[in-house]
Amino acid sequence: MTHAMLKGSNVPLEATTVRAVLRWTTGQGVPDVDASALLLGPDGRVRSDEDFVFYNQPRHPSGKVWRLGKKRVAEGLTDTIQTDLSGVESDVSQILLVASADGVAFDRVRSLRILLYDAAVAEGEPLAHFDVKPETGEETALICGELYRRGEGWKFRALGEGYSNGLKGLATDFGISVDEAEAAESAGGDGTSAAARTAPEVSRPLPPEQPTAVVPQQSAQPAYGYPQQQEPAATQPAYGYPHPAADTGYGYPQSAPPTAQSGYGYPPPIPVPSAPDPDFRLPPQGPQFIGR
């Protein structure tokens, strides 16, 4: 059963580990919200600066209170603080659950709600929820609720108390020592939020590549005052006729084709004269050739 709580009401907690979830609706002009926690002693103040759990110190030295970080859900964004109540040191009497907006007034934060879950039950229904509404609209930090001891157990109380001087003013009211240098460092030196400081840079697309201009090559210029020499044009044969063969030098016969060479290391063959044909006869001669 989920308890819908009003400001100032309280509810006992049977869970030993609780998850306090801050949830708000995003939109144009809506600031980012950070969850933090302050562990207070019986005197209502922190024992040391280590009792402040926030974005620059996300885990308490005891390991019993820590931030789970932001998450996007269907209803908007969440930031979560988880606490192991069974292991919290005995001299811690209450734990404040705080929301801050880094100098931006909470009248611009829409539908801010704190929900308490039993961390041991996966996908379980919330134990309680409280709609946090600023009283003046100028608050820049809000104590949404507190976990406090009652006898041997713990309870949750809905508060909704605001501070107009931000998380720094709220923390110093409970004993945190924050000087100007630390405040500037925690705010990034320029007032930017922790989420803005840790947001990855968006790479810009490179401009389209421009085509390289082609410079036409210029022919060599002749010396000043002299005409440019022209390359002799090749003589073209008449259409339909083959190219003329190259002539030899004037008055000289063409060189004979080279004779066949003998094999390497052997003398050239000696021509053998052919034997006369014994059957050879001269043809009959006319009377003018017969011996007189």
mmCIF file of N, CA and C in Angstrom, residues 136-270:
data_model
loop_
_atom_site.group_PDB
_atom_site.id
_atom_site.type_symbol
_atom_site.label_atom_id
_atom_site.label_comp_id
_atom_site.label_asym_id
_atom_site.label_seq_id
_atom_site.Cartn_x
_atom_site.Cartn_y
_atom_site.Cartn_z
ATOM 1 N N THR A 136 6.862 29.969 -1.568
ATOM 2 C CA THR A 136 6.944 31.302 -2.166
ATOM 3 C C THR A 136 7.272 31.263 -3.653
ATOM 4 N N GLY A 137 7.838 30.177 -4.127
ATOM 5 C CA GLY A 137 8.277 30.093 -5.524
ATOM 6 C C GLY A 137 9.682 30.597 -5.742
ATOM 7 N N GLU A 138 10.291 31.211 -4.715
ATOM 8 C CA GLU A 138 11.649 31.733 -4.841
ATOM 9 C C GLU A 138 12.689 30.780 -4.256
ATOM 10 N N GLU A 139 12.263 29.646 -3.754
ATOM 11 C CA GLU A 139 13.199 28.699 -3.151
ATOM 12 C C GLU A 139 14.114 28.102 -4.220
ATOM 13 N N THR A 140 15.396 27.995 -3.898
ATOM 14 C CA THR A 140 16.364 27.338 -4.787
ATOM 15 C C THR A 140 16.889 26.040 -4.183
ATOM 16 N N ALA A 141 16.448 25.710 -2.977
ATOM 17 C CA ALA A 141 16.752 24.430 -2.335
ATOM 18 C C ALA A 141 15.577 24.082 -1.430
ATOM 19 N N LEU A 142 15.268 22.778 -1.351
ATOM 20 C CA LEU A 142 14.118 22.317 -0.573
ATOM 21 C C LEU A 142 14.495 21.084 0.237
ATOM 22 N N ILE A 143 14.095 21.064 1.519
ATOM 23 C CA ILE A 143 14.161 19.820 2.292
ATOM 24 C C ILE A 143 12.847 19.090 2.033
ATOM 25 N N CYS A 144 12.925 18.056 1.211
ATOM 26 C CA CYS A 144 11.698 17.358 0.808
ATOM 27 C C CYS A 144 11.144 16.505 1.952
ATOM 28 N N GLY A 145 12.025 15.897 2.714
ATOM 29 C CA GLY A 145 11.586 15.052 3.825
ATOM 30 C C GLY A 145 12.775 14.622 4.646
ATOM 31 N N GLU A 146 12.498 13.836 5.676
ATOM 32 C CA GLU A 146 13.577 13.349 6.534
ATOM 33 C C GLU A 146 13.288 11.923 6.979
ATOM 34 N N LEU A 147 14.364 11.167 7.112
ATOM 35 C CA LEU A 147 14.333 9.855 7.748
ATOM 36 C C LEU A 147 14.838 10.060 9.178
ATOM 37 N N TYR A 148 14.083 9.626 10.167
ATOM 38 C CA TYR A 148 14.505 9.870 11.551
ATOM 39 C C TYR A 148 14.191 8.646 12.414
ATOM 40 N N ARG A 149 14.976 8.513 13.470
ATOM 41 C CA ARG A 149 14.805 7.381 14.374
ATOM 42 C C ARG A 149 13.589 7.610 15.281
ATOM 43 N N ARG A 150 12.893 6.510 15.524
ATOM 44 C CA ARG A 150 11.805 6.515 16.504
ATOM 45 C C ARG A 150 11.857 5.172 17.224
ATOM 46 N N GLY A 151 12.414 5.207 18.445
ATOM 47 C CA GLY A 151 12.614 3.969 19.192
ATOM 48 C C GLY A 151 13.664 3.112 18.502
ATOM 49 N N GLU A 152 13.295 1.871 18.202
ATOM 50 C CA GLU A 152 14.212 0.947 17.535
ATOM 51 C C GLU A 152 14.082 0.988 16.013
ATOM 52 N N GLY A 153 13.151 1.767 15.508
ATOM 53 C CA GLY A 153 12.923 1.801 14.069
ATOM 54 C C GLY A 153 13.147 3.183 13.476
ATOM 55 N N TRP A 154 12.669 3.328 12.248
ATOM 56 C CA TRP A 154 12.812 4.575 11.507
ATOM 57 C C TRP A 154 11.452 5.000 10.965
ATOM 58 N N LYS A 155 11.307 6.318 10.774
ATOM 59 C CA LYS A 155 10.118 6.884 10.161
ATOM 60 C C LYS A 155 10.524 7.870 9.068
ATOM 61 N N PHE A 156 9.539 8.187 8.229
ATOM 62 C CA PHE A 156 9.740 9.224 7.212
ATOM 63 C C PHE A 156 8.714 10.319 7.448
ATOM 64 N N ARG A 157 9.186 11.583 7.400
ATOM 65 C CA ARG A 157 8.294 12.730 7.564
ATOM 66 C C ARG A 157 8.379 13.607 6.319
ATOM 67 N N ALA A 158 7.230 14.030 5.790
ATOM 68 C CA ALA A 158 7.169 14.946 4.651
ATOM 69 C C ALA A 158 7.329 16.373 5.165
ATOM 70 N N LEU A 159 8.270 17.138 4.578
ATOM 71 C CA LEU A 159 8.565 18.479 5.084
ATOM 72 C C LEU A 159 8.261 19.582 4.064
ATOM 73 N N GLY A 160 9.023 19.665 2.982
ATOM 74 C CA GLY A 160 8.808 20.729 1.997
ATOM 75 C C GLY A 160 9.256 22.090 2.469
ATOM 76 N N GLU A 161 10.348 22.169 3.225
ATOM 77 C CA GLU A 161 10.873 23.444 3.715
ATOM 78 C C GLU A 161 11.878 24.006 2.713
ATOM 79 N N GLY A 162 11.731 25.296 2.384
ATOM 80 C CA GLY A 162 12.542 25.887 1.331
ATOM 81 C C GLY A 162 13.604 26.849 1.820
ATOM 82 N N TYR A 163 14.637 27.026 0.977
ATOM 83 C CA TYR A 163 15.729 27.977 1.208
ATOM 84 C C TYR A 163 15.920 28.784 -0.069
ATOM 85 N N SER A 164 16.018 30.088 0.085
ATOM 86 C CA SER A 164 16.208 30.954 -1.084
ATOM 87 C C SER A 164 17.681 31.178 -1.410
ATOM 88 N N ASN A 165 18.582 30.743 -0.532
ATOM 89 C CA ASN A 165 20.021 30.912 -0.791
ATOM 90 C C ASN A 165 20.679 29.617 -1.245
ATOM 91 N N GLY A 166 19.905 28.691 -1.785
ATOM 92 C CA GLY A 166 20.447 27.521 -2.452
ATOM 93 C C GLY A 166 20.995 26.457 -1.525
ATOM 94 N N LEU A 167 21.648 25.484 -2.147
ATOM 95 C CA LEU A 167 22.193 24.351 -1.398
ATOM 96 C C LEU A 167 23.276 24.798 -0.429
ATOM 97 N N LYS A 168 24.047 25.813 -0.816
ATOM 98 C CA LYS A 168 25.099 26.304 0.072
ATOM 99 C C LYS A 168 24.498 26.855 1.367
ATOM 100 N N GLY A 169 23.454 27.676 1.235
ATOM 101 C CA GLY A 169 22.836 28.237 2.430
ATOM 102 C C GLY A 169 22.204 27.174 3.306
ATOM 103 N N LEU A 170 21.573 26.189 2.683
ATOM 104 C CA LEU A 170 20.962 25.103 3.456
ATOM 105 C C LEU A 170 22.030 24.303 4.196
ATOM 106 N N ALA A 171 23.120 23.964 3.494
ATOM 107 C CA ALA A 171 24.162 23.137 4.108
ATOM 108 C C ALA A 171 24.845 23.861 5.265
ATOM 109 N N THR A 172 25.109 25.152 5.109
ATOM 110 C CA THR A 172 25.774 25.887 6.187
ATOM 111 C C THR A 172 24.880 26.016 7.420
ATOM 112 N N ASP A 173 23.570 26.033 7.223
ATOM 113 C CA ASP A 173 22.662 26.085 8.372
ATOM 114 C C ASP A 173 22.766 24.842 9.245
ATOM 115 N N PHE A 174 23.223 23.740 8.657
ATOM 116 C CA PHE A 174 23.336 22.491 9.420
ATOM 117 C C PHE A 174 24.784 22.132 9.737
ATOM 118 N N GLY A 175 25.697 23.110 9.598
ATOM 119 C CA GLY A 175 27.061 22.917 10.077
ATOM 120 C C GLY A 175 28.097 22.600 9.026
ATOM 121 N N ILE A 176 27.735 22.566 7.749
ATOM 122 C CA ILE A 176 28.729 22.318 6.698
ATOM 123 C C ILE A 176 29.521 23.598 6.478
ATOM 124 N N SER A 177 30.859 23.486 6.456
ATOM 125 C CA SER A 177 31.716 24.649 6.218
ATOM 126 C C SER A 177 31.989 24.759 4.725
ATOM 127 N N VAL A 178 31.400 25.766 4.109
ATOM 128 C CA VAL A 178 31.564 25.997 2.669
ATOM 129 C C VAL A 178 32.071 27.414 2.493
ATOM 130 N N ASP A 179 33.335 27.560 2.049
ATOM 131 C CA ASP A 179 33.843 28.907 1.800
ATOM 132 C C ASP A 179 33.591 29.280 0.345
ATOM 133 N N GLU A 180 33.945 30.497 -0.008
ATOM 134 C CA GLU A 180 33.631 30.995 -1.341
ATOM 135 C C GLU A 180 34.370 30.213 -2.421
ATOM 136 N N ALA A 181 35.628 29.816 -2.131
ATOM 137 C CA ALA A 181 36.399 29.084 -3.133
ATOM 138 C C ALA A 181 35.775 27.730 -3.417
ATOM 139 N N GLU A 182 35.344 27.030 -2.340
ATOM 140 C CA GLU A 182 34.718 25.728 -2.527
ATOM 141 C C GLU A 182 33.384 25.867 -3.238
ATOM 142 N N ALA A 183 32.647 26.930 -2.915
ATOM 143 C CA ALA A 183 31.358 27.135 -3.574
ATOM 144 C C ALA A 183 31.543 27.373 -5.056
ATOM 145 N N ALA A 184 32.576 28.179 -5.408
ATOM 146 C CA ALA A 184 32.827 28.430 -6.826
ATOM 147 C C ALA A 184 33.264 27.166 -7.534
ATOM 148 N N GLU A 185 34.080 26.345 -6.839
ATOM 149 C CA GLU A 185 34.537 25.097 -7.452
ATOM 150 C C GLU A 185 33.394 24.122 -7.641
ATOM 151 N N SER A 186 32.504 24.009 -6.616
ATOM 152 C CA SER A 186 31.384 23.080 -6.737
ATOM 153 C C SER A 186 30.382 23.531 -7.771
ATOM 154 N N ALA A 187 30.321 24.847 -8.022
ATOM 155 C CA ALA A 187 29.407 25.371 -9.040
ATOM 156 C C ALA A 187 30.080 25.534 -10.380
ATOM 157 N N GLY A 188 31.328 25.058 -10.504
ATOM 158 C CA GLY A 188 32.018 25.136 -11.781
ATOM 159 C C GLY A 188 32.633 26.485 -12.049
ATOM 160 N N GLY A 189 32.578 27.432 -11.060
ATOM 161 C CA GLY A 189 33.186 28.735 -11.245
ATOM 162 C C GLY A 189 32.347 29.686 -12.068
ATOM 163 N N ASP A 190 31.340 29.198 -12.782
ATOM 164 C CA ASP A 190 30.524 30.062 -13.624
ATOM 165 C C ASP A 190 29.041 29.866 -13.386
ATOM 166 N N GLY A 191 28.702 29.195 -12.251
ATOM 167 C CA GLY A 191 27.292 29.026 -11.921
ATOM 168 C C GLY A 191 26.629 27.881 -12.640
ATOM 169 N N THR A 192 27.370 27.079 -13.389
ATOM 170 C CA THR A 192 26.752 25.967 -14.095
ATOM 171 C C THR A 192 26.485 24.833 -13.137
ATOM 172 N N SER A 193 25.482 24.031 -13.440
ATOM 173 C CA SER A 193 25.107 22.928 -12.568
ATOM 174 C C SER A 193 26.045 21.758 -12.751
ATOM 175 N N ALA A 194 25.942 20.792 -11.816
ATOM 176 C CA ALA A 194 26.783 19.600 -11.917
ATOM 177 C C ALA A 194 26.453 18.820 -13.165
ATOM 178 N N ALA A 195 25.169 18.744 -13.521
ATOM 179 C CA ALA A 195 24.793 18.004 -14.728
ATOM 180 C C ALA A 195 25.358 18.668 -15.968
ATOM 181 N N ALA A 196 25.369 20.024 -15.969
ATOM 182 C CA ALA A 196 25.909 20.726 -17.133
ATOM 183 C C ALA A 196 27.408 20.523 -17.240
ATOM 184 N N ARG A 197 28.107 20.420 -16.062
ATOM 185 C CA ARG A 197 29.550 20.220 -16.105
ATOM 186 C C ARG A 197 29.909 18.834 -16.586
ATOM 187 N N THR A 198 29.084 17.848 -16.260
ATOM 188 C CA THR A 198 29.407 16.477 -16.636
ATOM 189 C C THR A 198 28.791 16.066 -17.951
ATOM 190 N N ALA A 199 27.974 16.922 -18.557
ATOM 191 C CA ALA A 199 27.348 16.556 -19.825
ATOM 192 C C ALA A 199 28.409 16.457 -20.906
ATOM 193 N N PRO A 200 28.360 15.400 -21.735
ATOM 194 C CA PRO A 200 29.357 15.269 -22.796
ATOM 195 C C PRO A 200 29.193 16.347 -23.845
ATOM 196 N N GLU A 201 30.303 16.761 -24.414
ATOM 197 C CA GLU A 201 30.255 17.753 -25.465
ATOM 198 C C GLU A 201 29.679 17.142 -26.733
ATOM 199 N N VAL A 202 28.862 17.925 -27.408
ATOM 200 C CA VAL A 202 28.264 17.463 -28.658
ATOM 201 C C VAL A 202 29.185 17.860 -29.793
ATOM 202 N N SER A 203 29.649 16.869 -30.517
ATOM 203 C CA SER A 203 30.550 17.162 -31.621
ATOM 204 C C SER A 203 29.783 17.804 -32.758
ATOM 205 N N ARG A 204 30.355 18.853 -33.287
ATOM 206 C CA ARG A 204 29.716 19.546 -34.395
ATOM 207 C C ARG A 204 30.130 18.888 -35.704
ATOM 208 N N PRO A 205 29.201 18.789 -36.656
ATOM 209 C CA PRO A 205 29.575 18.173 -37.940
ATOM 210 C C PRO A 205 30.579 19.029 -38.683
ATOM 211 N N LEU A 206 31.481 18.385 -39.370
ATOM 212 C CA LEU A 206 32.474 19.097 -40.147
ATOM 213 C C LEU A 206 31.821 19.727 -41.368
ATOM 214 N N PRO A 207 32.327 20.872 -41.837
ATOM 215 C CA PRO A 207 31.755 21.468 -43.050
ATOM 216 C C PRO A 207 32.006 20.580 -44.242
ATOM 217 N N PRO A 208 31.129 20.649 -45.259
ATOM 218 C CA PRO A 208 31.328 19.791 -46.441
ATOM 219 C C PRO A 208 32.636 20.098 -47.133
ATOM 220 N N GLU A 209 33.243 19.060 -47.617
ATOM 221 C CA GLU A 209 34.541 19.211 -48.267
ATOM 222 C C GLU A 209 34.380 19.958 -49.579
ATOM 223 N N GLN A 210 35.199 20.970 -49.778
ATOM 224 C CA GLN A 210 35.135 21.773 -50.990
ATOM 225 C C GLN A 210 35.998 21.131 -52.074
ATOM 226 N N PRO A 211 35.511 21.130 -53.333
ATOM 227 C CA PRO A 211 36.327 20.539 -54.408
ATOM 228 C C PRO A 211 37.590 21.348 -54.638
ATOM 229 N N THR A 212 38.644 20.656 -54.930
ATOM 230 C CA THR A 212 39.924 21.306 -55.166
ATOM 231 C C THR A 212 39.932 21.937 -56.550
ATOM 232 N N ALA A 213 40.287 23.200 -56.591
ATOM 233 C CA ALA A 213 40.318 23.897 -57.877
ATOM 234 C C ALA A 213 41.473 23.374 -58.715
ATOM 235 N N VAL A 214 41.178 23.069 -59.972
ATOM 236 C CA VAL A 214 42.192 22.560 -60.894
ATOM 237 C C VAL A 214 42.780 23.734 -61.653
ATOM 238 N N VAL A 215 44.072 23.938 -61.511
ATOM 239 C CA VAL A 215 44.751 25.041 -62.186
ATOM 240 C C VAL A 215 45.293 24.525 -63.505
ATOM 241 N N PRO A 216 44.835 25.058 -64.631
ATOM 242 C CA PRO A 216 45.340 24.556 -65.928
ATOM 243 C C PRO A 216 46.819 24.864 -66.085
ATOM 244 N N GLN A 217 47.528 23.886 -66.623
ATOM 245 C CA GLN A 217 48.952 24.069 -66.844
ATOM 246 C C GLN A 217 49.174 24.966 -68.060
ATOM 247 N N GLN A 218 50.039 25.906 -67.906
ATOM 248 C CA GLN A 218 50.343 26.821 -68.992
ATOM 249 C C GLN A 218 51.612 26.374 -69.695
ATOM 250 N N SER A 219 51.575 26.487 -71.003
ATOM 251 C CA SER A 219 52.760 26.113 -71.780
ATOM 252 C C SER A 219 53.862 27.131 -71.555
ATOM 253 N N ALA A 220 55.061 26.676 -71.759
ATOM 254 C CA ALA A 220 56.214 27.550 -71.537
ATOM 255 C C ALA A 220 56.169 28.723 -72.504
ATOM 256 N N GLN A 221 56.406 29.889 -71.995
ATOM 257 C CA GLN A 221 56.388 31.091 -72.814
ATOM 258 C C GLN A 221 57.765 31.305 -73.438
ATOM 259 N N PRO A 222 57.788 31.729 -74.669
ATOM 260 C CA PRO A 222 59.096 31.995 -75.297
ATOM 261 C C PRO A 222 59.739 33.223 -74.692
ATOM 262 N N ALA A 223 60.998 33.361 -74.960
ATOM 263 C CA ALA A 223 61.710 34.545 -74.479
ATOM 264 C C ALA A 223 61.091 35.788 -75.083
ATOM 265 N N TYR A 224 61.176 36.842 -74.332
ATOM 266 C CA TYR A 224 60.529 38.081 -74.752
ATOM 267 C C TYR A 224 61.097 38.545 -76.083
ATOM 268 N N GLY A 225 60.197 38.804 -77.034
ATOM 269 C CA GLY A 225 60.606 39.343 -78.335
ATOM 270 C C GLY A 225 60.860 38.291 -79.379
ATOM 271 N N TYR A 226 60.800 37.003 -79.024
ATOM 272 C CA TYR A 226 61.050 35.945 -80.000
ATOM 273 C C TYR A 226 59.792 35.127 -80.174
ATOM 274 N N PRO A 227 59.523 34.719 -81.398
ATOM 275 C CA PRO A 227 58.305 33.900 -81.610
ATOM 276 C C PRO A 227 58.496 32.506 -81.043
ATOM 277 N N GLN A 228 57.401 31.894 -80.696
ATOM 278 C CA GLN A 228 57.445 30.546 -80.137
ATOM 279 C C GLN A 228 57.695 29.540 -81.251
ATOM 280 N N GLN A 229 58.617 28.611 -80.998
ATOM 281 C CA GLN A 229 58.935 27.601 -81.991
ATOM 282 C C GLN A 229 57.824 26.575 -82.063
ATOM 283 N N GLN A 230 57.489 26.204 -83.282
ATOM 284 C CA GLN A 230 56.449 25.215 -83.508
ATOM 285 C C GLN A 230 57.087 23.859 -83.762
ATOM 286 N N GLU A 231 56.489 22.836 -83.212
ATOM 287 C CA GLU A 231 56.959 21.479 -83.463
ATOM 288 C C GLU A 231 56.611 21.094 -84.893
ATOM 289 N N PRO A 232 57.562 20.504 -85.630
ATOM 290 C CA PRO A 232 57.242 20.094 -87.012
ATOM 291 C C PRO A 232 56.176 19.020 -87.011
ATOM 292 N N ALA A 233 55.213 19.228 -87.870
ATOM 293 C CA ALA A 233 54.115 18.262 -87.960
ATOM 294 C C ALA A 233 54.557 17.049 -88.754
ATOM 295 N N ALA A 234 54.117 15.904 -88.316
ATOM 296 C CA ALA A 234 54.461 14.665 -89.029
ATOM 297 C C ALA A 234 53.763 14.638 -90.379
ATOM 298 N N THR A 235 54.515 14.193 -91.408
ATOM 299 C CA THR A 235 53.959 14.135 -92.766
ATOM 300 C C THR A 235 52.967 12.999 -92.859
ATOM 301 N N GLN A 236 51.784 13.317 -93.242
ATOM 302 C CA GLN A 236 50.746 12.311 -93.369
ATOM 303 C C GLN A 236 50.705 11.801 -94.808
ATOM 304 N N PRO A 237 50.556 10.506 -94.993
ATOM 305 C CA PRO A 237 50.452 9.982 -96.363
ATOM 306 C C PRO A 237 49.112 10.357 -96.975
ATOM 307 N N ALA A 238 49.095 10.304 -98.278
ATOM 308 C CA ALA A 238 47.833 10.570 -98.979
ATOM 309 C C ALA A 238 46.808 9.531 -98.584
ATOM 310 N N TYR A 239 45.566 9.962 -98.574
ATOM 311 C CA TYR A 239 44.493 9.078 -98.133
ATOM 312 C C TYR A 239 44.430 7.837 -99.014
ATOM 313 N N GLY A 240 44.493 6.652 -98.392
ATOM 314 C CA GLY A 240 44.371 5.391 -99.123
ATOM 315 C C GLY A 240 45.690 4.818 -99.559
ATOM 316 N N TYR A 241 46.803 5.527 -99.337
ATOM 317 C CA TYR A 241 48.115 5.022 -99.744
ATOM 318 C C TYR A 241 48.936 4.713 -98.510
ATOM 319 N N PRO A 242 49.771 3.650 -98.608
ATOM 320 C CA PRO A 242 50.608 3.307 -97.438
ATOM 321 C C PRO A 242 51.737 4.295 -97.269
ATOM 322 N N HIS A 243 52.322 4.265 -96.085
ATOM 323 C CA HIS A 243 53.486 5.108 -95.825
ATOM 324 C C HIS A 243 54.634 4.693 -96.732
ATOM 325 N N PRO A 244 55.381 5.630 -97.322
ATOM 326 C CA PRO A 244 56.546 5.248 -98.156
ATOM 327 C C PRO A 244 57.636 4.660 -97.285
ATOM 328 N N ALA A 245 58.333 3.671 -97.873
ATOM 329 C CA ALA A 245 59.446 3.051 -97.149
ATOM 330 C C ALA A 245 60.612 4.015 -97.102
ATOM 331 N N ALA A 246 61.388 3.885 -96.071
ATOM 332 C CA ALA A 246 62.540 4.770 -95.917
ATOM 333 C C ALA A 246 63.575 4.466 -96.994
ATOM 334 N N ASP A 247 64.043 5.538 -97.661
ATOM 335 C CA ASP A 247 65.056 5.369 -98.711
ATOM 336 C C ASP A 247 66.437 5.277 -98.102
ATOM 337 N N THR A 248 67.300 4.607 -98.834
ATOM 338 C CA THR A 248 68.701 4.552 -98.399
ATOM 339 C C THR A 248 69.393 5.828 -98.820
ATOM 340 N N GLY A 249 70.616 5.958 -98.418
ATOM 341 C CA GLY A 249 71.375 7.142 -98.795
ATOM 342 C C GLY A 249 71.517 7.258 -100.305
ATOM 343 N N TYR A 250 71.560 8.467 -100.814
ATOM 344 C CA TYR A 250 71.598 8.704 -102.250
ATOM 345 C C TYR A 250 72.886 8.151 -102.836
ATOM 346 N N GLY A 251 72.729 7.304 -103.898
ATOM 347 C CA GLY A 251 73.887 6.778 -104.611
ATOM 348 C C GLY A 251 74.454 5.530 -104.008
ATOM 349 N N TYR A 252 73.885 5.054 -102.941
ATOM 350 C CA TYR A 252 74.408 3.846 -102.303
ATOM 351 C C TYR A 252 73.376 2.758 -102.400
ATOM 352 N N PRO A 253 73.844 1.527 -102.691
ATOM 353 C CA PRO A 253 72.873 0.410 -102.765
ATOM 354 C C PRO A 253 72.376 0.053 -101.381
ATOM 355 N N GLN A 254 71.229 -0.582 -101.389
ATOM 356 C CA GLN A 254 70.689 -1.041 -100.109
ATOM 357 C C GLN A 254 71.532 -2.171 -99.566
ATOM 358 N N SER A 255 71.659 -2.199 -98.298
ATOM 359 C CA SER A 255 72.467 -3.244 -97.659
ATOM 360 C C SER A 255 71.765 -4.572 -97.772
ATOM 361 N N ALA A 256 72.579 -5.614 -98.021
ATOM 362 C CA ALA A 256 72.029 -6.966 -98.156
ATOM 363 C C ALA A 256 71.633 -7.482 -96.796
ATOM 364 N N PRO A 257 70.660 -8.352 -96.792
ATOM 365 C CA PRO A 257 70.262 -8.923 -95.504
ATOM 366 C C PRO A 257 71.375 -9.758 -94.917
ATOM 367 N N PRO A 258 71.505 -9.787 -93.652
ATOM 368 C CA PRO A 258 72.602 -10.544 -93.034
ATOM 369 C C PRO A 258 72.460 -12.024 -93.297
ATOM 370 N N THR A 259 73.630 -12.650 -93.511
ATOM 371 C CA THR A 259 73.642 -14.094 -93.749
ATOM 372 C C THR A 259 73.499 -14.826 -92.449
ATOM 373 N N ALA A 260 73.089 -16.051 -92.574
ATOM 374 C CA ALA A 260 72.899 -16.876 -91.376
ATOM 375 C C ALA A 260 74.245 -17.177 -90.748
ATOM 376 N N GLN A 261 74.309 -17.052 -89.477
ATOM 377 C CA GLN A 261 75.534 -17.318 -88.739
ATOM 378 C C GLN A 261 75.529 -18.762 -88.270
ATOM 379 N N SER A 262 76.741 -19.303 -88.228
ATOM 380 C CA SER A 262 76.866 -20.675 -87.741
ATOM 381 C C SER A 262 76.727 -20.700 -86.243
ATOM 382 N N GLY A 263 76.622 -21.888 -85.720
ATOM 383 C CA GLY A 263 76.517 -22.024 -84.280
ATOM 384 C C GLY A 263 77.749 -21.503 -83.582
ATOM 385 N N TYR A 264 77.576 -21.108 -82.350
ATOM 386 C CA TYR A 264 78.672 -20.503 -81.597
ATOM 387 C C TYR A 264 79.807 -21.498 -81.445
ATOM 388 N N GLY A 265 81.066 -21.081 -81.892
ATOM 389 C CA GLY A 265 82.263 -21.912 -81.737
ATOM 390 C C GLY A 265 82.536 -22.843 -82.902
ATOM 391 N N TYR A 266 81.714 -22.851 -83.947
ATOM 392 C CA TYR A 266 81.915 -23.730 -85.109
ATOM 393 C C TYR A 266 82.131 -22.873 -86.346
ATOM 394 N N PRO A 267 83.064 -23.337 -87.291
ATOM 395 C CA PRO A 267 83.304 -22.554 -88.524
ATOM 396 C C PRO A 267 82.110 -22.674 -89.451
ATOM 397 N N PRO A 268 81.948 -21.698 -90.305
ATOM 398 C CA PRO A 268 80.823 -21.766 -91.257
ATOM 399 C C PRO A 268 81.025 -22.923 -92.236
ATOM 400 N N PRO A 269 79.998 -23.558 -92.735
ATOM 401 C CA PRO A 269 80.130 -24.701 -93.674
ATOM 402 C C PRO A 269 80.709 -24.257 -95.014
ATOM 403 N N ILE A 270 81.582 -25.131 -95.599
ATOM 404 C CA ILE A 270 82.221 -24.850 -96.902
ATOM 405 C C ILE A 270 81.299 -25.364 -97.996
#
